[in-house]
XYZ file of N, CA and C in Angstrom:
288
model
N -46.644 -100.236 -27.812
C -47.353 -99.158 -28.791
C -47.582 -97.958 -28.008
N -48.073 -97.968 -26.915
C -48.363 -96.796 -26.029
C -47.233 -95.945 -25.854
N -46.058 -96.598 -25.568
C -44.929 -95.641 -25.485
C -44.575 -94.769 -26.639
N -44.672 -95.610 -27.814
C -44.447 -95.001 -29.055
C -45.401 -93.770 -29.378
N -46.662 -94.026 -29.010
C -47.565 -92.844 -29.036
C -47.294 -91.560 -28.101
N -46.895 -91.994 -27.104
C -46.488 -90.956 -26.099
C -45.276 -90.156 -26.646
N -44.325 -90.850 -27.182
C -43.117 -90.401 -27.794
C -43.505 -89.307 -28.978
N -44.294 -89.749 -29.873
C -44.663 -88.997 -30.921
C -45.505 -87.816 -30.619
N -46.373 -87.960 -29.508
C -47.181 -86.780 -28.962
C -46.265 -85.800 -28.403
N -45.137 -86.298 -27.601
C -44.297 -85.368 -26.921
C -43.393 -84.560 -28.099
N -42.982 -85.363 -29.052
C -42.141 -84.756 -30.117
C -42.946 -83.832 -30.931
N -44.317 -83.928 -31.185
C -45.138 -83.037 -31.846
C -45.319 -81.804 -30.875
N -45.476 -82.101 -29.566
C -45.607 -80.827 -28.720
C -44.513 -79.971 -28.763
N -43.304 -80.623 -28.725
C -41.943 -79.893 -28.784
C -41.724 -79.217 -30.045
N -42.037 -79.786 -31.169
C -41.774 -79.167 -32.390
C -42.814 -78.032 -32.462
N -44.040 -78.254 -32.047
C -45.042 -77.017 -32.030
C -44.538 -75.941 -31.111
N -43.949 -76.319 -30.022
C -43.587 -75.056 -29.156
C -42.420 -74.314 -29.753
N -41.354 -75.214 -30.440
C -40.165 -74.553 -30.992
C -40.641 -73.626 -32.240
N -41.552 -74.112 -32.884
C -42.066 -73.325 -34.072
C -42.747 -72.153 -33.545
N -43.546 -72.167 -32.472
C -44.008 -70.902 -31.795
C -43.045 -69.930 -31.487
N -41.816 -70.529 -30.804
C -40.770 -69.707 -30.328
C -40.052 -69.012 -31.624
N -39.845 -69.672 -32.642
C -39.258 -69.142 -33.889
C -40.229 -68.066 -34.395
N -41.450 -68.289 -34.525
C -42.386 -67.295 -35.092
C -42.507 -66.110 -34.179
N -42.492 -66.250 -32.835
C -42.420 -65.136 -31.978
C -41.198 -64.213 -32.116
N -40.035 -65.031 -32.220
C -38.575 -64.307 -32.429
C -38.727 -63.479 -33.629
N -39.259 -64.061 -34.877
C -39.332 -63.500 -36.188
C -40.165 -62.262 -35.917
N -41.343 -62.363 -35.272
C -42.194 -61.303 -35.270
C -41.571 -60.222 -34.355
N -40.830 -60.541 -33.290
C -40.054 -59.321 -32.520
C -39.031 -58.813 -33.313
N -38.277 -59.585 -34.129
C -37.247 -58.997 -34.931
C -37.776 -58.022 -35.993
N -38.930 -58.419 -36.512
C -39.696 -57.531 -37.501
C -39.970 -56.280 -36.801
N -40.657 -56.278 -35.693
C -41.182 -55.115 -35.037
C -39.993 -54.169 -34.546
N -38.713 -54.842 -34.019
C -37.607 -54.073 -33.876
C -37.070 -53.319 -35.011
N -37.011 -53.937 -36.150
C -36.679 -53.393 -37.370
C -37.498 -52.139 -37.707
N -38.753 -52.416 -37.567
C -39.788 -51.287 -38.035
C -39.570 -50.201 -36.921
N -39.450 -50.438 -35.615
C -39.276 -49.377 -34.763
C -37.811 -48.581 -34.769
N -36.836 -49.484 -35.289
C -35.603 -48.731 -35.552
C -35.735 -47.779 -36.853
N -36.550 -48.306 -37.722
C -36.711 -47.434 -38.909
C -37.470 -46.041 -38.640
N -38.571 -46.337 -37.699
C -39.232 -45.096 -37.190
C -38.317 -44.126 -36.487
N -37.435 -44.699 -35.710
C -36.320 -43.853 -34.857
C -35.569 -43.034 -35.838
N -35.151 -43.614 -36.922
C -34.246 -43.034 -38.105
C -35.057 -41.846 -38.685
N -36.367 -42.224 -38.887
C -37.186 -41.035 -39.577
C -37.239 -39.983 -38.543
N -37.548 -40.152 -37.274
C -37.640 -39.218 -36.289
C -36.340 -38.360 -36.153
N -35.031 -39.006 -36.188
C -33.945 -38.381 -36.153
C -33.636 -37.620 -37.401
N -34.114 -38.195 -38.500
C -33.784 -37.261 -39.737
C -34.840 -36.029 -39.649
N -35.898 -36.061 -39.127
C -36.832 -34.884 -38.975
C -35.966 -33.765 -38.136
N -35.609 -34.496 -37.033
C -34.800 -33.550 -35.931
C -33.558 -32.776 -36.702
N -32.836 -33.538 -37.430
C -31.679 -33.067 -38.239
C -32.039 -32.012 -39.096
N -32.994 -32.399 -39.924
C -33.499 -31.363 -40.950
C -33.857 -29.996 -40.313
N -34.559 -30.012 -39.525
C -35.168 -28.879 -38.707
C -34.091 -28.009 -38.013
N -33.044 -28.823 -37.299
C -31.862 -28.184 -36.800
C -31.082 -27.366 -37.964
N -30.887 -28.117 -38.960
C -30.308 -27.338 -40.184
C -31.036 -26.223 -40.570
N -32.406 -26.230 -40.646
C -33.202 -25.129 -41.012
C -33.011 -23.996 -40.125
N -33.056 -24.362 -38.817
C -32.884 -23.236 -37.773
C -31.725 -22.591 -37.878
N -30.646 -23.521 -38.135
C -29.185 -22.899 -38.336
C -29.156 -21.870 -39.523
N -29.782 -22.355 -40.559
C -29.872 -21.529 -41.860
C -30.596 -20.322 -41.683
N -31.529 -20.303 -41.083
C -32.425 -19.122 -40.710
C -31.682 -18.059 -39.890
N -31.151 -18.591 -38.802
C -30.176 -17.888 -37.802
C -29.159 -17.192 -38.567
N -28.328 -18.019 -39.383
C -27.323 -17.499 -40.087
C -27.641 -16.485 -41.136
N -28.840 -16.614 -41.729
C -29.260 -15.561 -42.731
C -29.548 -14.166 -41.924
N -30.181 -14.445 -40.892
C -30.502 -13.151 -39.928
C -29.349 -12.498 -39.283
N -28.408 -13.307 -38.644
C -27.395 -12.760 -37.950
C -25.981 -13.044 -38.516
N -25.907 -13.609 -39.657
C -24.658 -13.998 -40.147
C -23.548 -12.762 -40.435
N -24.168 -11.855 -40.741
C -23.173 -10.623 -40.840
C -22.801 -9.845 -39.773
N -23.355 -10.171 -38.523
C -22.991 -9.513 -37.416
C -21.624 -9.840 -37.003
N -20.693 -8.976 -36.807
C -19.279 -9.187 -36.666
C -18.937 -9.742 -35.136
N -19.901 -9.470 -34.333
C -19.773 -9.922 -32.947
C -20.543 -11.252 -32.610
N -21.040 -11.953 -33.677
C -21.742 -13.017 -33.616
C -20.906 -14.162 -32.741
N -21.607 -14.987 -31.871
C -20.968 -16.020 -31.015
C -20.525 -17.170 -31.981
N -20.909 -17.111 -33.237
C -20.638 -18.262 -34.078
C -19.672 -17.824 -35.236
N -18.772 -16.873 -34.869
C -17.983 -16.221 -35.979
C -17.037 -17.517 -36.613
N -16.569 -18.401 -35.947
C -15.701 -19.441 -36.543
C -16.612 -20.199 -37.581
N -17.843 -20.508 -37.259
C -18.595 -21.235 -38.166
C -19.146 -20.413 -39.319
N -19.267 -19.121 -38.980
C -19.593 -18.210 -40.137
C -18.383 -18.019 -41.094
N -17.309 -18.012 -40.667
C -16.169 -17.947 -41.568
C -15.850 -19.273 -42.320
N -16.308 -20.327 -41.639
C -16.217 -21.627 -42.207
C -17.146 -21.762 -43.471
N -18.167 -21.307 -43.233
C -19.452 -21.288 -44.265
C -18.938 -20.448 -45.346
N -18.435 -19.214 -45.215
C -18.038 -18.346 -46.228
C -16.832 -19.056 -47.009
N -15.895 -19.424 -46.351
C -14.673 -20.124 -47.052
C -15.296 -21.385 -47.795
N -16.091 -22.091 -47.200
C -16.754 -23.359 -48.012
C -17.398 -22.756 -49.317
N -18.161 -21.778 -49.244
C -18.854 -21.218 -50.326
C -17.998 -20.716 -51.527
N -16.887 -20.080 -51.040
C -15.890 -19.649 -51.961
C -15.407 -20.872 -52.599
N -14.884 -21.822 -51.830
C -14.130 -23.079 -52.360
C -15.236 -23.906 -53.282
N -16.449 -23.757 -52.935
C -17.346 -24.610 -53.876
C -17.561 -23.951 -55.256
N -17.535 -22.495 -55.138
C -17.536 -21.744 -56.444
C -16.539 -21.883 -57.133
N -15.226 -21.968 -56.607
C -14.085 -22.280 -57.377
C -14.000 -23.608 -58.015
N -14.619 -24.480 -57.240
C -14.597 -25.931 -57.847
C -15.652 -26.122 -58.897
N -16.687 -25.398 -58.778
C -17.806 -25.399 -59.927
C -17.057 -24.706 -61.268
N -16.319 -23.614 -61.130
C -15.604 -22.988 -62.060
C -14.676 -23.799 -62.783
N -13.967 -24.557 -62.015
C -12.990 -25.632 -62.663
C -13.641 -26.760 -63.400
N -14.840 -27.268 -62.873
C -15.773 -28.063 -63.653
C -16.169 -27.600 -64.965
N -16.658 -26.335 -64.874
C -17.059 -25.714 -66.073
C -16.013 -25.526 -67.123
N -14.860 -25.177 -66.551
C -13.644 -25.121 -67.470
C -13.454 -26.334 -68.263
N -13.277 -27.439 -67.333
C -12.959 -28.710 -67.998
C -14.136 -29.203 -68.903
N -15.343 -28.785 -68.719
C -16.462 -29.118 -69.798
C -16.284 -28.102 -70.934
N -15.511 -27.055 -70.802
C -15.625 -26.169 -72.055
C -16.653 -25.177 -71.983
N -17.215 -24.898 -70.790
C -18.144 -24.110 -70.678
C -17.794 -22.656 -70.289
């Protein structure tokens, strides 16, 4: 009987230890997901502000013919024209 008691005690200790490992792993996984979410938020703030800087810079210097970003300036102008044409087509299809 003593051996059976030792067996069940060791089994209980093993189950308890494994349960703690699983709980620790779950807590670590949840923390990692939370940290990744926070990183994504930080990166989104960075992206938003880079875009705002670019917009402000374009508004101030976009008409400068010697601008070092002439290729991008032309791409923006072409995209604006394209978007306007596409909106006009949508309005035509809607009968507006």
